[in-house]
Amino acid sequence: MLNGFLVIDKPAGVTSHDIVSKVRRAINQKKVGHTGTLDPFATGVLPVAVGEGTKAIQFLDESEKEYRAVLRLGIATDTQDLTGQVLSERDWSHLEASDLERLAPQFLGLQKQMPPMFSAIKKDGVPLYKLARKGIEVEREAREVEIHALSFEWIRLPEACFTVTCSRGTYVRTLACDIGEALGCGAHLLELRRTRSGLFREADAISIEALAEAVNQEDLILPLDRALDHLQRLELTEAGGRKVQNGVVPQAADFTTATGEFRQGEQVRLYQGERFAAVAEYDMLKGLRLARVFN
């Protein structure tokens, strides 16, 4: 049984859920899940958890993501991408490449972004995209996002390719739309590719076909504890390891060295020797608690 994470290079035209089904068939394993949904038209890095990796999804650090996108000026659509219905067409011919380059710094840093109606965000338990397909638009709250970096790779008007590094929850479709509105002509995305999601990178991504044909699929797996490398590592004694395996919270004597002080809500990895045993979380009132034990 495979345990850990695969970095799948998602092709266009399929959903993230479709990829999970394809991975299940490719590795002949039922326990599979994905993190960081990509739109059907988008491509690129889709982290897929397999086996015990599905228990670790909640502990991943995917706070920063990177995308490469191509926008088209002059046309706005209801989905903010090429799959939608045209809402407006406006003149872009007065614009020059320098206009886009000058605009980029305005979108850096913390800002409020209005989630698109064609998104998986729920309103009263119903995904917005289901309402949008019925022609229903509901009021929604702008959310705070952060753009860490934004630069244009090439500009061949009315199209332009840009790379953006941003916080989790940022809609690149909406960013392209907002750039178009700031220029006064509207815009939508023609292409969107995720090149990084946390520590999962494009260079490590493989196709479903490559996964299915691999002689040793285990070589393609990122071990689940390495996917949690951002968490502090603590070593358990043999007795402490047995306690954790039985769901018992370890005490100070169950660690090989002093654990030091923890912040409220801080999560740590617990090991017995080289075996990754659990993720624990610190509560100021109750001390360490076991958040998840791994087999």
mmCIF file of N, CA, C and O in Angstrom, residues 7 45 195 200-206:
data_model
loop_
_atom_site.group_PDB
_atom_site.id
_atom_site.type_symbol
_atom_site.label_atom_id
_atom_site.label_comp_id
_atom_site.label_asym_id
_atom_site.label_seq_id
_atom_site.Cartn_x
_atom_site.Cartn_y
_atom_site.Cartn_z
ATOM 1 N N VAL A 7 2.518 14.310 -6.671
ATOM 2 C CA VAL A 7 2.322 15.619 -7.292
ATOM 3 C C VAL A 7 1.890 15.344 -8.732
ATOM 4 O O VAL A 7 2.712 14.999 -9.582
ATOM 5 N N VAL A 45 0.092 21.726 -10.945
ATOM 6 C CA VAL A 45 0.338 21.025 -9.689
ATOM 7 C C VAL A 45 -0.949 20.757 -8.906
ATOM 8 O O VAL A 45 -1.617 21.687 -8.448
ATOM 9 N N THR A 195 2.040 26.324 -10.715
ATOM 10 C CA THR A 195 3.418 25.845 -10.759
ATOM 11 C C THR A 195 3.955 25.474 -9.376
ATOM 12 O O THR A 195 4.990 24.816 -9.277
ATOM 13 N N PHE A 200 4.928 21.568 -2.859
ATOM 14 C CA PHE A 200 4.701 20.754 -4.055
ATOM 15 C C PHE A 200 4.972 21.612 -5.290
ATOM 16 O O PHE A 200 4.327 22.637 -5.495
ATOM 17 N N ARG A 201 5.917 21.143 -6.143
ATOM 18 C CA ARG A 201 6.391 21.967 -7.250
ATOM 19 C C ARG A 201 6.196 21.308 -8.614
ATOM 20 O O ARG A 201 6.134 20.092 -8.731
ATOM 21 N N GLU A 202 6.133 22.160 -9.633
ATOM 22 C CA GLU A 202 5.942 21.711 -11.012
ATOM 23 C C GLU A 202 7.033 20.735 -11.441
ATOM 24 O O GLU A 202 6.763 19.766 -12.154
ATOM 25 N N ALA A 203 8.267 20.958 -10.978
ATOM 26 C CA ALA A 203 9.390 20.096 -11.373
ATOM 27 C C ALA A 203 9.184 18.652 -10.918
ATOM 28 O O ALA A 203 9.753 17.722 -11.508
ATOM 29 N N ASP A 204 8.386 18.447 -9.875
ATOM 30 C CA ASP A 204 8.147 17.098 -9.346
ATOM 31 C C ASP A 204 6.839 16.487 -9.858
ATOM 32 O O ASP A 204 6.511 15.355 -9.495
ATOM 33 N N ALA A 205 6.091 17.237 -10.657
ATOM 34 C CA ALA A 205 4.778 16.773 -11.099
ATOM 35 C C ALA A 205 4.891 15.705 -12.191
ATOM 36 O O ALA A 205 5.767 15.774 -13.051
ATOM 37 N N ILE A 206 3.996 14.725 -12.123
ATOM 38 C CA ILE A 206 3.961 13.647 -13.113
ATOM 39 C C ILE A 206 2.550 13.518 -13.667
ATOM 40 O O ILE A 206 1.576 13.889 -13.018
#
